[in-house]
Amino acid sequence: MAQDKYRDAIGRSAVTTDDAFVAAEVKRILDEHLAENSNEEVYKFLFNCIDLTTLKSTDSPRSVADFTEKVNQFETEHPEMKNVAAICVYPNFAQVVRAVLEVSEVDIACVSGGFPSSQTFTEVKVAETALAVDGGADEIDIVLNQGNFFDGDYEEVCDEIMEQKAACRDARLKVILESGALMTAKNIRDASVLAMYSGADFIKTSTGKDVPGASLEAAYVMCQCIKEYYEQSGRMVGFKPAGGVRTPQEAVSYYCIVKEILGDKWLTNEYFRIGASGLANNLLTVIFGKETKFF
């Protein structure tokens, strides 16, 4: 019986699972709106939505401190611009960022829960999340358990998310679907519903560590799910594309999807983020009109 409530939640969704229709709608939105949204105002907004990310095996307390200092430096050198939304690091570096970060408007985000594979004990996931929050994380990015999802064990999928949500306490929880592995509109729709049903504050496309990263088609389906969920529950859930979003045009494309499906209410960095490392410099290059390698 327990599994039925999860399948019922999925069954209540009227979001399209027709891949061809999704692709056609994405093309229509971009044909109609990409050019008009490719402007400096939008570029600056997108910069303010970036989760500036370092997730390398060579990360160290010193390198993460230097990375954080760059954000402090940007605040000093460019007070006319809003800074990035957050700094995203491995959970063991939350305390480093907390100690070095001087910009109150920039949040600290940590990947957690056996990132990027989500293949470890639930107890380890919960402990890792709790330790990251104790270390100063404002936001936690976890990965939906793909293995359990494909096995149809939705109860286990949701229980894991709910336990980590509880471990977040006041921190916000982003659930990564790994849309490139889910592949189809139906799988992305079903995973989105389960994540939001389990308390996700954001749903995110990808880890950027495996399989294809973000796609506009996945974004379309996820945003439609967020819209439907908001209409049913009154709760706003954020959206975050990540994995391969590097150019201003790619970032504006996601902006168009969010604007046309969810509307201006979601066009704030409280509900729209972009997970990226290279995008920040590429946006600054078009904003400043010269090649910029600040970060």
PDB file of C-alpha atoms in Angstrom:
ATOM      1  CA  MET A   1       0.000   0.000   0.000  1.00  0.00           C
ATOM      2  CA  ALA A   2       2.850   2.401   0.806  1.00  0.00           C
ATOM      3  CA  GLN A   3       4.015   2.376  -2.800  1.00  0.00           C
ATOM      4  CA  ASP A   4       0.528   3.296  -4.008  1.00  0.00           C
ATOM      5  CA  LYS A   5       0.635   6.846  -2.629  1.00  0.00           C
ATOM      6  CA  TYR A   6       3.748   7.612  -4.642  1.00  0.00           C
ATOM      7  CA  ARG A   7       2.271   6.173  -7.838  1.00  0.00           C
ATOM      8  CA  ASP A   8      -0.934   8.075  -7.101  1.00  0.00           C
ATOM      9  CA  ALA A   9       1.052  11.315  -6.845  1.00  0.00           C
ATOM     10  CA  ILE A  10       2.651  10.587 -10.225  1.00  0.00           C
ATOM     11  CA  GLY A  11      -0.688   9.531 -11.679  1.00  0.00           C
ATOM     12  CA  ARG A  12      -2.257  12.875 -10.755  1.00  0.00           C
ATOM     13  CA  SER A  13       0.247  14.767 -12.893  1.00  0.00           C
ATOM     14  CA  ALA A  14      -1.006  15.994 -16.240  1.00  0.00           C
ATOM     15  CA  VAL A  15       2.436  17.206 -17.372  1.00  0.00           C
ATOM     16  CA  THR A  16       3.212  15.990 -20.881  1.00  0.00           C
ATOM     17  CA  THR A  17       5.432  12.942 -21.386  1.00  0.00           C
ATOM     18  CA  ASP A  18       5.547  13.314 -25.185  1.00  0.00           C
ATOM     19  CA  ASP A  19       9.220  13.859 -26.063  1.00  0.00           C
ATOM     20  CA  ALA A  20       8.480  15.156 -29.570  1.00  0.00           C
ATOM     21  CA  PHE A  21       5.978  17.710 -28.233  1.00  0.00           C
ATOM     22  CA  VAL A  22       8.498  18.853 -25.603  1.00  0.00           C
ATOM     23  CA  ALA A  23      11.224  19.343 -28.229  1.00  0.00           C
ATOM     24  CA  ALA A  24       8.840  21.324 -30.442  1.00  0.00           C
ATOM     25  CA  GLU A  25       7.764  23.564 -27.553  1.00  0.00           C
ATOM     26  CA  VAL A  26      11.378  24.276 -26.583  1.00  0.00           C
ATOM     27  CA  LYS A  27      12.128  25.279 -30.181  1.00  0.00           C
ATOM     28  CA  ARG A  28       9.044  27.528 -30.280  1.00  0.00           C
ATOM     29  CA  ILE A  29       9.963  29.303 -27.040  1.00  0.00           C
ATOM     30  CA  LEU A  30      13.520  29.961 -28.183  1.00  0.00           C
ATOM     31  CA  ASP A  31      12.458  31.076 -31.670  1.00  0.00           C
ATOM     32  CA  GLU A  32      10.041  33.568 -30.126  1.00  0.00           C
ATOM     33  CA  HIS A  33      12.004  34.825 -27.113  1.00  0.00           C
ATOM     34  CA  LEU A  34      15.766  34.114 -27.236  1.00  0.00           C
ATOM     35  CA  ALA A  35      16.698  37.249 -29.176  1.00  0.00           C
ATOM     36  CA  GLU A  36      14.653  39.643 -27.027  1.00  0.00           C
ATOM     37  CA  ASN A  37      16.146  38.255 -23.806  1.00  0.00           C
ATOM     38  CA  SER A  38      19.761  38.358 -25.000  1.00  0.00           C
ATOM     39  CA  ASN A  39      20.619  41.688 -23.411  1.00  0.00           C
ATOM     40  CA  GLU A  40      22.799  43.152 -20.667  1.00  0.00           C
ATOM     41  CA  GLU A  41      20.016  43.307 -18.083  1.00  0.00           C
ATOM     42  CA  VAL A  42      19.348  39.584 -18.418  1.00  0.00           C
ATOM     43  CA  TYR A  43      23.075  38.763 -18.450  1.00  0.00           C
ATOM     44  CA  LYS A  44      23.508  40.608 -15.140  1.00  0.00           C
ATOM     45  CA  PHE A  45      20.493  38.848 -13.675  1.00  0.00           C
ATOM     46  CA  LEU A  46      21.873  35.452 -14.737  1.00  0.00           C
ATOM     47  CA  PHE A  47      25.251  36.242 -13.157  1.00  0.00           C
ATOM     48  CA  ASN A  48      23.365  36.868  -9.887  1.00  0.00           C
ATOM     49  CA  CYS A  49      21.760  33.406 -10.222  1.00  0.00           C
ATOM     50  CA  ILE A  50      25.021  31.443 -10.472  1.00  0.00           C
ATOM     51  CA  ASP A  51      26.010  28.837  -7.908  1.00  0.00           C
ATOM     52  CA  LEU A  52      29.757  29.343  -8.433  1.00  0.00           C
ATOM     53  CA  THR A  53      31.064  25.818  -8.171  1.00  0.00           C
ATOM     54  CA  THR A  54      34.325  24.038  -7.434  1.00  0.00           C
ATOM     55  CA  LEU A  55      33.997  20.261  -7.153  1.00  0.00           C
ATOM     56  CA  LYS A  56      37.438  18.916  -8.009  1.00  0.00           C
ATOM     57  CA  SER A  57      39.315  16.025  -6.439  1.00  0.00           C
ATOM     58  CA  THR A  58      42.195  18.473  -5.955  1.00  0.00           C
ATOM     59  CA  ASP A  59      40.135  20.955  -3.891  1.00  0.00           C
ATOM     60  CA  SER A  60      41.833  21.783  -0.586  1.00  0.00           C
ATOM     61  CA  PRO A  61      41.230  24.206   2.287  1.00  0.00           C
ATOM     62  CA  ARG A  62      43.667  26.627   0.655  1.00  0.00           C
ATOM     63  CA  SER A  63      42.213  26.393  -2.858  1.00  0.00           C
ATOM     64  CA  VAL A  64      38.631  26.749  -1.565  1.00  0.00           C
ATOM     65  CA  ALA A  65      39.661  29.738   0.574  1.00  0.00           C
ATOM     66  CA  ASP A  66      41.255  31.358  -2.512  1.00  0.00           C
ATOM     67  CA  PHE A  67      38.108  30.576  -4.531  1.00  0.00           C
ATOM     68  CA  THR A  68      35.975  32.262  -1.858  1.00  0.00           C
ATOM     69  CA  GLU A  69      38.279  35.286  -1.723  1.00  0.00           C
ATOM     70  CA  LYS A  70      37.558  35.856  -5.419  1.00  0.00           C
ATOM     71  CA  VAL A  71      33.895  36.398  -4.530  1.00  0.00           C
ATOM     72  CA  ASN A  72      34.894  38.854  -1.805  1.00  0.00           C
ATOM     73  CA  GLN A  73      37.163  40.624  -4.289  1.00  0.00           C
ATOM     74  CA  PHE A  74      34.383  40.877  -6.882  1.00  0.00           C
ATOM     75  CA  GLU A  75      32.191  42.616  -4.303  1.00  0.00           C
ATOM     76  CA  THR A  76      34.947  45.170  -3.676  1.00  0.00           C
ATOM     77  CA  GLU A  77      35.863  45.779  -7.323  1.00  0.00           C
ATOM     78  CA  HIS A  78      32.362  45.767  -8.807  1.00  0.00           C
ATOM     79  CA  PRO A  79      29.941  47.230  -6.254  1.00  0.00           C
ATOM     80  CA  GLU A  80      27.688  48.288  -9.140  1.00  0.00           C
ATOM     81  CA  MET A  81      26.818  44.627  -9.842  1.00  0.00           C
ATOM     82  CA  LYS A  82      25.024  42.002  -7.810  1.00  0.00           C
ATOM     83  CA  ASN A  83      27.331  39.128  -6.897  1.00  0.00           C
ATOM     84  CA  VAL A  84      26.856  35.422  -7.561  1.00  0.00           C
ATOM     85  CA  ALA A  85      24.058  33.678  -5.645  1.00  0.00           C
ATOM     86  CA  ALA A  86      26.134  31.038  -3.859  1.00  0.00           C
ATOM     87  CA  ILE A  87      29.447  29.248  -3.613  1.00  0.00           C
ATOM     88  CA  CYS A  88      29.016  25.486  -4.065  1.00  0.00           C
ATOM     89  CA  VAL A  89      31.635  23.120  -2.597  1.00  0.00           C
ATOM     90  CA  TYR A  90      32.056  19.650  -1.154  1.00  0.00           C
ATOM     91  CA  PRO A  91      30.567  19.386   2.367  1.00  0.00           C
ATOM     92  CA  ASN A  92      33.915  19.164   4.154  1.00  0.00           C
ATOM     93  CA  PHE A  93      34.673  22.708   2.960  1.00  0.00           C
ATOM     94  CA  ALA A  94      31.561  24.420   4.361  1.00  0.00           C
ATOM     95  CA  GLN A  95      33.503  25.700   7.352  1.00  0.00           C
ATOM     96  CA  VAL A  96      36.277  27.054   5.123  1.00  0.00           C
ATOM     97  CA  VAL A  97      33.831  29.091   3.047  1.00  0.00           C
ATOM     98  CA  ARG A  98      31.989  30.237   6.168  1.00  0.00           C
ATOM     99  CA  ALA A  99      35.258  31.488   7.692  1.00  0.00           C
ATOM    100  CA  VAL A 100      36.434  33.344   4.567  1.00  0.00           C
ATOM    101  CA  LEU A 101      33.222  34.630   2.926  1.00  0.00           C
ATOM    102  CA  GLU A 102      32.539  38.294   3.675  1.00  0.00           C
ATOM    103  CA  VAL A 103      29.541  38.864   1.376  1.00  0.00           C
ATOM    104  CA  SER A 104      26.308  38.350   3.293  1.00  0.00           C
ATOM    105  CA  GLU A 105      24.153  38.092   0.145  1.00  0.00           C
ATOM    106  CA  VAL A 106      26.101  35.049  -1.105  1.00  0.00           C
ATOM    107  CA  ASP A 107      24.949  31.683   0.236  1.00  0.00           C
ATOM    108  CA  ILE A 108      27.014  28.582   0.935  1.00  0.00           C
ATOM    109  CA  ALA A 109      25.853  25.482  -0.916  1.00  0.00           C
ATOM    110  CA  CYS A 110      27.249  21.989  -0.391  1.00  0.00           C
ATOM    111  CA  VAL A 111      26.787  18.818  -2.391  1.00  0.00           C
ATOM    112  CA  SER A 112      25.956  15.908  -0.117  1.00  0.00           C
ATOM    113  CA  GLY A 113      24.409  12.477   0.154  1.00  0.00           C
ATOM    114  CA  GLY A 114      27.083  10.455  -1.612  1.00  0.00           C
ATOM    115  CA  PHE A 115      27.406  12.979  -4.448  1.00  0.00           C
ATOM    116  CA  PRO A 116      27.488  12.406  -7.399  1.00  0.00           C
ATOM    117  CA  SER A 117      26.329   8.775  -7.494  1.00  0.00           C
ATOM    118  CA  SER A 118      24.084   8.727  -4.403  1.00  0.00           C
ATOM    119  CA  GLN A 119      25.486   5.241  -3.793  1.00  0.00           C
ATOM    120  CA  THR A 120      26.092   4.926  -0.085  1.00  0.00           C
ATOM    121  CA  PHE A 121      24.191   4.134   3.095  1.00  0.00           C
ATOM    122  CA  THR A 122      21.216   6.363   3.876  1.00  0.00           C
ATOM    123  CA  GLU A 123      22.711   6.883   7.334  1.00  0.00           C
ATOM    124  CA  VAL A 124      25.903   8.222   5.741  1.00  0.00           C
ATOM    125  CA  LYS A 125      23.882  10.562   3.509  1.00  0.00           C
ATOM    126  CA  VAL A 126      21.960  11.939   6.471  1.00  0.00           C
ATOM    127  CA  ALA A 127      25.120  12.364   8.561  1.00  0.00           C
ATOM    128  CA  GLU A 128      26.965  14.090   5.710  1.00  0.00           C
ATOM    129  CA  THR A 129      24.071  16.505   5.212  1.00  0.00           C
ATOM    130  CA  ALA A 130      23.833  17.278   8.937  1.00  0.00           C
ATOM    131  CA  LEU A 131      27.605  17.885   9.147  1.00  0.00           C
ATOM    132  CA  ALA A 132      27.509  20.225   6.163  1.00  0.00           C
ATOM    133  CA  VAL A 133      24.724  22.263   7.758  1.00  0.00           C
ATOM    134  CA  ASP A 134      26.620  22.317  11.056  1.00  0.00           C
ATOM    135  CA  GLY A 135      29.622  23.609   9.107  1.00  0.00           C
ATOM    136  CA  GLY A 136      27.653  26.554   7.777  1.00  0.00           C
ATOM    137  CA  ALA A 137      25.854  25.389   4.627  1.00  0.00           C
ATOM    138  CA  ASP A 138      22.743  27.384   3.720  1.00  0.00           C
ATOM    139  CA  GLU A 139      21.817  24.973   0.931  1.00  0.00           C
ATOM    140  CA  ILE A 140      22.317  21.270   0.295  1.00  0.00           C
ATOM    141  CA  ASP A 141      22.412  19.642  -3.167  1.00  0.00           C
ATOM    142  CA  ILE A 142      21.718  15.889  -3.152  1.00  0.00           C
ATOM    143  CA  VAL A 143      21.143  13.329  -5.913  1.00  0.00           C
ATOM    144  CA  LEU A 144      17.920  11.353  -6.257  1.00  0.00           C
ATOM    145  CA  ASN A 145      18.699   7.645  -5.967  1.00  0.00           C
ATOM    146  CA  GLN A 146      18.618   6.527  -9.590  1.00  0.00           C
ATOM    147  CA  GLY A 147      18.950   2.826  -8.842  1.00  0.00           C
ATOM    148  CA  ASN A 148      15.904   2.755  -6.600  1.00  0.00           C
ATOM    149  CA  PHE A 149      13.990   4.949  -9.049  1.00  0.00           C
ATOM    150  CA  PHE A 150      14.588   2.585 -11.974  1.00  0.00           C
ATOM    151  CA  ASP A 151      13.695  -0.372  -9.758  1.00  0.00           C
ATOM    152  CA  GLY A 152      10.372   1.322  -9.071  1.00  0.00           C
ATOM    153  CA  ASP A 153      11.106   1.497  -5.335  1.00  0.00           C
ATOM    154  CA  TYR A 154       9.593   4.944  -4.964  1.00  0.00           C
ATOM    155  CA  GLU A 155       9.102   4.592  -1.233  1.00  0.00           C
ATOM    156  CA  GLU A 156      12.861   4.234  -0.715  1.00  0.00           C
ATOM    157  CA  VAL A 157      13.558   7.115  -3.115  1.00  0.00           C
ATOM    158  CA  CYS A 158      11.236   9.417  -1.185  1.00  0.00           C
ATOM    159  CA  ASP A 159      12.254   8.246   2.285  1.00  0.00           C
ATOM    160  CA  GLU A 160      15.907   9.056   1.538  1.00  0.00           C
ATOM    161  CA  ILE A 161      15.001  12.555   0.357  1.00  0.00           C
ATOM    162  CA  MET A 162      12.747  13.184   3.356  1.00  0.00           C
ATOM    163  CA  GLU A 163      15.406  12.044   5.829  1.00  0.00           C
ATOM    164  CA  GLN A 164      17.972  14.371   4.273  1.00  0.00           C
ATOM    165  CA  LYS A 165      15.420  17.182   4.198  1.00  0.00           C
ATOM    166  CA  ALA A 166      14.988  16.739   7.960  1.00  0.00           C
ATOM    167  CA  ALA A 167      18.778  16.804   8.409  1.00  0.00           C
ATOM    168  CA  CYS A 168      18.877  20.149   6.550  1.00  0.00           C
ATOM    169  CA  ARG A 169      16.934  21.866   9.336  1.00  0.00           C
ATOM    170  CA  ASP A 170      16.725  25.495   8.115  1.00  0.00           C
ATOM    171  CA  ALA A 171      18.925  24.947   5.051  1.00  0.00           C
ATOM    172  CA  ARG A 172      17.252  24.579   1.671  1.00  0.00           C
ATOM    173  CA  LEU A 173      17.348  21.242  -0.143  1.00  0.00           C
ATOM    174  CA  LYS A 174      18.047  20.947  -3.871  1.00  0.00           C
ATOM    175  CA  VAL A 175      17.355  17.499  -5.352  1.00  0.00           C
ATOM    176  CA  ILE A 176      19.344  16.604  -8.471  1.00  0.00           C
ATOM    177  CA  LEU A 177      17.413  14.331 -10.836  1.00  0.00           C
ATOM    178  CA  GLU A 178      20.346  13.536 -13.184  1.00  0.00           C
ATOM    179  CA  SER A 179      18.053  14.150 -16.124  1.00  0.00           C
ATOM    180  CA  GLY A 180      20.578  12.876 -18.669  1.00  0.00           C
ATOM    181  CA  ALA A 181      20.317   9.394 -17.156  1.00  0.00           C
ATOM    182  CA  LEU A 182      16.524   9.601 -16.861  1.00  0.00           C
ATOM    183  CA  MET A 183      16.461  10.444 -20.585  1.00  0.00           C
ATOM    184  CA  THR A 184      12.710  10.524 -21.261  1.00  0.00           C
ATOM    185  CA  ALA A 185      10.103  13.170 -20.493  1.00  0.00           C
ATOM    186  CA  LYS A 186       8.141  10.549 -18.546  1.00  0.00           C
ATOM    187  CA  ASN A 187      11.047   9.635 -16.264  1.00  0.00           C
ATOM    188  CA  ILE A 188      11.910  13.298 -15.710  1.00  0.00           C
ATOM    189  CA  ARG A 189       8.261  14.080 -14.938  1.00  0.00           C
ATOM    190  CA  ASP A 190       7.978  11.169 -12.484  1.00  0.00           C
ATOM    191  CA  ALA A 191      11.244  12.005 -10.707  1.00  0.00           C
ATOM    192  CA  SER A 192      10.260  15.688 -10.435  1.00  0.00           C
ATOM    193  CA  VAL A 193       6.942  14.768  -8.826  1.00  0.00           C
ATOM    194  CA  LEU A 194       8.604  12.422  -6.323  1.00  0.00           C
ATOM    195  CA  ALA A 195      11.276  14.971  -5.375  1.00  0.00           C
ATOM    196  CA  MET A 196       8.754  17.746  -4.736  1.00  0.00           C
ATOM    197  CA  TYR A 197       6.403  15.338  -2.956  1.00  0.00           C
ATOM    198  CA  SER A 198       9.324  14.565  -0.616  1.00  0.00           C
ATOM    199  CA  GLY A 199       9.975  18.209   0.277  1.00  0.00           C
ATOM    200  CA  ALA A 200      12.556  19.422  -2.251  1.00  0.00           C
ATOM    201  CA  ASP A 201      12.959  23.205  -2.190  1.00  0.00           C
ATOM    202  CA  PHE A 202      14.603  23.078  -5.632  1.00  0.00           C
ATOM    203  CA  ILE A 203      14.791  20.498  -8.375  1.00  0.00           C
ATOM    204  CA  LYS A 204      18.044  20.473 -10.340  1.00  0.00           C
ATOM    205  CA  THR A 205      18.854  18.836 -13.663  1.00  0.00           C
ATOM    206  CA  SER A 206      22.276  17.292 -13.248  1.00  0.00           C
ATOM    207  CA  THR A 207      25.457  16.743 -11.268  1.00  0.00           C
ATOM    208  CA  GLY A 208      27.678  17.658 -14.198  1.00  0.00           C
ATOM    209  CA  LYS A 209      29.776  14.629 -13.246  1.00  0.00           C
ATOM    210  CA  ASP A 210      28.082  11.886 -15.255  1.00  0.00           C
ATOM    211  CA  VAL A 211      26.031  11.312 -18.426  1.00  0.00           C
ATOM    212  CA  PRO A 212      24.744  14.311 -20.425  1.00  0.00           C
ATOM    213  CA  GLY A 213      24.174  17.364 -18.253  1.00  0.00           C
ATOM    214  CA  ALA A 214      21.357  19.881 -18.406  1.00  0.00           C
ATOM    215  CA  SER A 215      19.071  19.977 -21.443  1.00  0.00           C
ATOM    216  CA  LEU A 216      16.386  22.456 -22.408  1.00  0.00           C
ATOM    217  CA  GLU A 217      13.921  19.615 -22.887  1.00  0.00           C
ATOM    218  CA  ALA A 218      14.473  18.452 -19.290  1.00  0.00           C
ATOM    219  CA  ALA A 219      14.099  22.056 -18.137  1.00  0.00           C
ATOM    220  CA  TYR A 220      10.772  22.350 -19.949  1.00  0.00           C
ATOM    221  CA  VAL A 221       9.346  19.247 -18.266  1.00  0.00           C
ATOM    222  CA  MET A 222      10.719  20.156 -14.818  1.00  0.00           C
ATOM    223  CA  CYS A 223       9.324  23.690 -15.004  1.00  0.00           C
ATOM    224  CA  GLN A 224       5.920  22.369 -16.057  1.00  0.00           C
ATOM    225  CA  CYS A 225       6.016  20.054 -13.022  1.00  0.00           C
ATOM    226  CA  ILE A 226       6.950  22.966 -10.746  1.00  0.00           C
ATOM    227  CA  LYS A 227       4.064  25.022 -12.164  1.00  0.00           C
ATOM    228  CA  GLU A 228       1.596  22.172 -11.659  1.00  0.00           C
ATOM    229  CA  TYR A 229       2.854  21.518  -8.128  1.00  0.00           C
ATOM    230  CA  TYR A 230       2.507  25.204  -7.237  1.00  0.00           C
ATOM    231  CA  GLU A 231      -1.057  25.276  -8.554  1.00  0.00           C
ATOM    232  CA  GLN A 232      -1.908  22.208  -6.474  1.00  0.00           C
ATOM    233  CA  SER A 233      -0.043  23.025  -3.255  1.00  0.00           C
ATOM    234  CA  GLY A 234       0.666  26.762  -3.227  1.00  0.00           C
ATOM    235  CA  ARG A 235       4.356  26.019  -2.539  1.00  0.00           C
ATOM    236  CA  MET A 236       6.990  27.509  -4.838  1.00  0.00           C
ATOM    237  CA  VAL A 237       9.835  25.141  -5.734  1.00  0.00           C
ATOM    238  CA  GLY A 238      12.978  26.492  -7.403  1.00  0.00           C
ATOM    239  CA  PHE A 239      14.638  25.295 -10.599  1.00  0.00           C
ATOM    240  CA  LYS A 240      18.361  24.844 -11.257  1.00  0.00           C
ATOM    241  CA  PRO A 241      19.951  23.729 -14.520  1.00  0.00           C
ATOM    242  CA  ALA A 242      23.509  22.469 -14.060  1.00  0.00           C
ATOM    243  CA  GLY A 243      26.055  20.537 -16.039  1.00  0.00           C
ATOM    244  CA  GLY A 244      27.354  22.049 -19.270  1.00  0.00           C
ATOM    245  CA  VAL A 245      25.759  25.492 -19.037  1.00  0.00           C
ATOM    246  CA  ARG A 246      28.731  27.583 -20.146  1.00  0.00           C
ATOM    247  CA  THR A 247      27.771  30.234 -22.695  1.00  0.00           C
ATOM    248  CA  PRO A 248      25.563  33.308 -22.238  1.00  0.00           C
ATOM    249  CA  GLN A 249      23.253  32.009 -24.991  1.00  0.00           C
ATOM    250  CA  GLU A 250      22.785  28.703 -23.178  1.00  0.00           C
ATOM    251  CA  ALA A 251      22.024  30.512 -19.922  1.00  0.00           C
ATOM    252  CA  VAL A 252      19.546  32.843 -21.637  1.00  0.00           C
ATOM    253  CA  SER A 253      17.848  29.807 -23.178  1.00  0.00           C
ATOM    254  CA  TYR A 254      17.100  28.441 -19.706  1.00  0.00           C
ATOM    255  CA  TYR A 255      15.955  31.902 -18.636  1.00  0.00           C
ATOM    256  CA  CYS A 256      13.448  31.867 -21.531  1.00  0.00           C
ATOM    257  CA  ILE A 257      12.070  28.488 -20.458  1.00  0.00           C
ATOM    258  CA  VAL A 258      11.610  29.655 -16.852  1.00  0.00           C
ATOM    259  CA  LYS A 259      10.096  33.005 -17.864  1.00  0.00           C
ATOM    260  CA  GLU A 260       7.599  31.545 -20.324  1.00  0.00           C
ATOM    261  CA  ILE A 261       6.461  28.596 -18.173  1.00  0.00           C
ATOM    262  CA  LEU A 262       6.758  29.883 -14.606  1.00  0.00           C
ATOM    263  CA  GLY A 263       6.665  33.626 -15.125  1.00  0.00           C
ATOM    264  CA  ASP A 264       8.347  36.601 -13.494  1.00  0.00           C
ATOM    265  CA  LYS A 265       7.631  35.304  -9.989  1.00  0.00           C
ATOM    266  CA  TRP A 266      10.425  32.759 -10.482  1.00  0.00           C
ATOM    267  CA  LEU A 267      12.879  35.274 -11.943  1.00  0.00           C
ATOM    268  CA  THR A 268      14.783  35.819  -8.715  1.00  0.00           C
ATOM    269  CA  ASN A 269      17.803  33.953  -7.408  1.00  0.00           C
ATOM    270  CA  GLU A 270      15.643  32.643  -4.578  1.00  0.00           C
ATOM    271  CA  TYR A 271      13.912  30.366  -7.115  1.00  0.00           C
ATOM    272  CA  PHE A 272      16.244  30.239 -10.132  1.00  0.00           C
ATOM    273  CA  ARG A 273      19.875  29.144 -10.012  1.00  0.00           C
ATOM    274  CA  ILE A 274      22.429  27.970 -12.531  1.00  0.00           C
ATOM    275  CA  GLY A 275      25.125  25.530 -11.462  1.00  0.00           C
ATOM    276  CA  ALA A 276      28.297  26.554 -13.264  1.00  0.00           C
ATOM    277  CA  SER A 277      31.991  27.293 -13.079  1.00  0.00           C
ATOM    278  CA  GLY A 278      32.919  28.684 -16.494  1.00  0.00           C
ATOM    279  CA  LEU A 279      29.681  30.613 -17.088  1.00  0.00           C
ATOM    280  CA  ALA A 280      30.555  33.455 -14.707  1.00  0.00           C
ATOM    281  CA  ASN A 281      33.574  34.613 -16.718  1.00  0.00           C
ATOM    282  CA  ASN A 282      31.707  34.206 -20.013  1.00  0.00           C
ATOM    283  CA  LEU A 283      28.841  36.383 -18.781  1.00  0.00           C
ATOM    284  CA  LEU A 284      31.254  38.998 -17.443  1.00  0.00           C
ATOM    285  CA  THR A 285      32.992  39.048 -20.841  1.00  0.00           C
ATOM    286  CA  VAL A 286      29.768  40.058 -22.628  1.00  0.00           C
ATOM    287  CA  ILE A 287      28.718  42.452 -19.825  1.00  0.00           C
ATOM    288  CA  PHE A 288      32.080  44.281 -19.753  1.00  0.00           C
ATOM    289  CA  GLY A 289      32.656  44.035 -23.504  1.00  0.00           C
ATOM    290  CA  LYS A 290      36.125  42.530 -23.159  1.00  0.00           C
ATOM    291  CA  GLU A 291      37.554  39.127 -22.283  1.00  0.00           C
ATOM    292  CA  THR A 292      37.264  38.677 -18.530  1.00  0.00           C
ATOM    293  CA  LYS A 293      38.731  35.869 -16.449  1.00  0.00           C
ATOM    294  CA  PHE A 294      37.883  37.046 -12.970  1.00  0.00           C
ATOM    295  CA  PHE A 295      37.042  33.675 -11.412  1.00  0.00           C
TER     296      PHE A 295
END
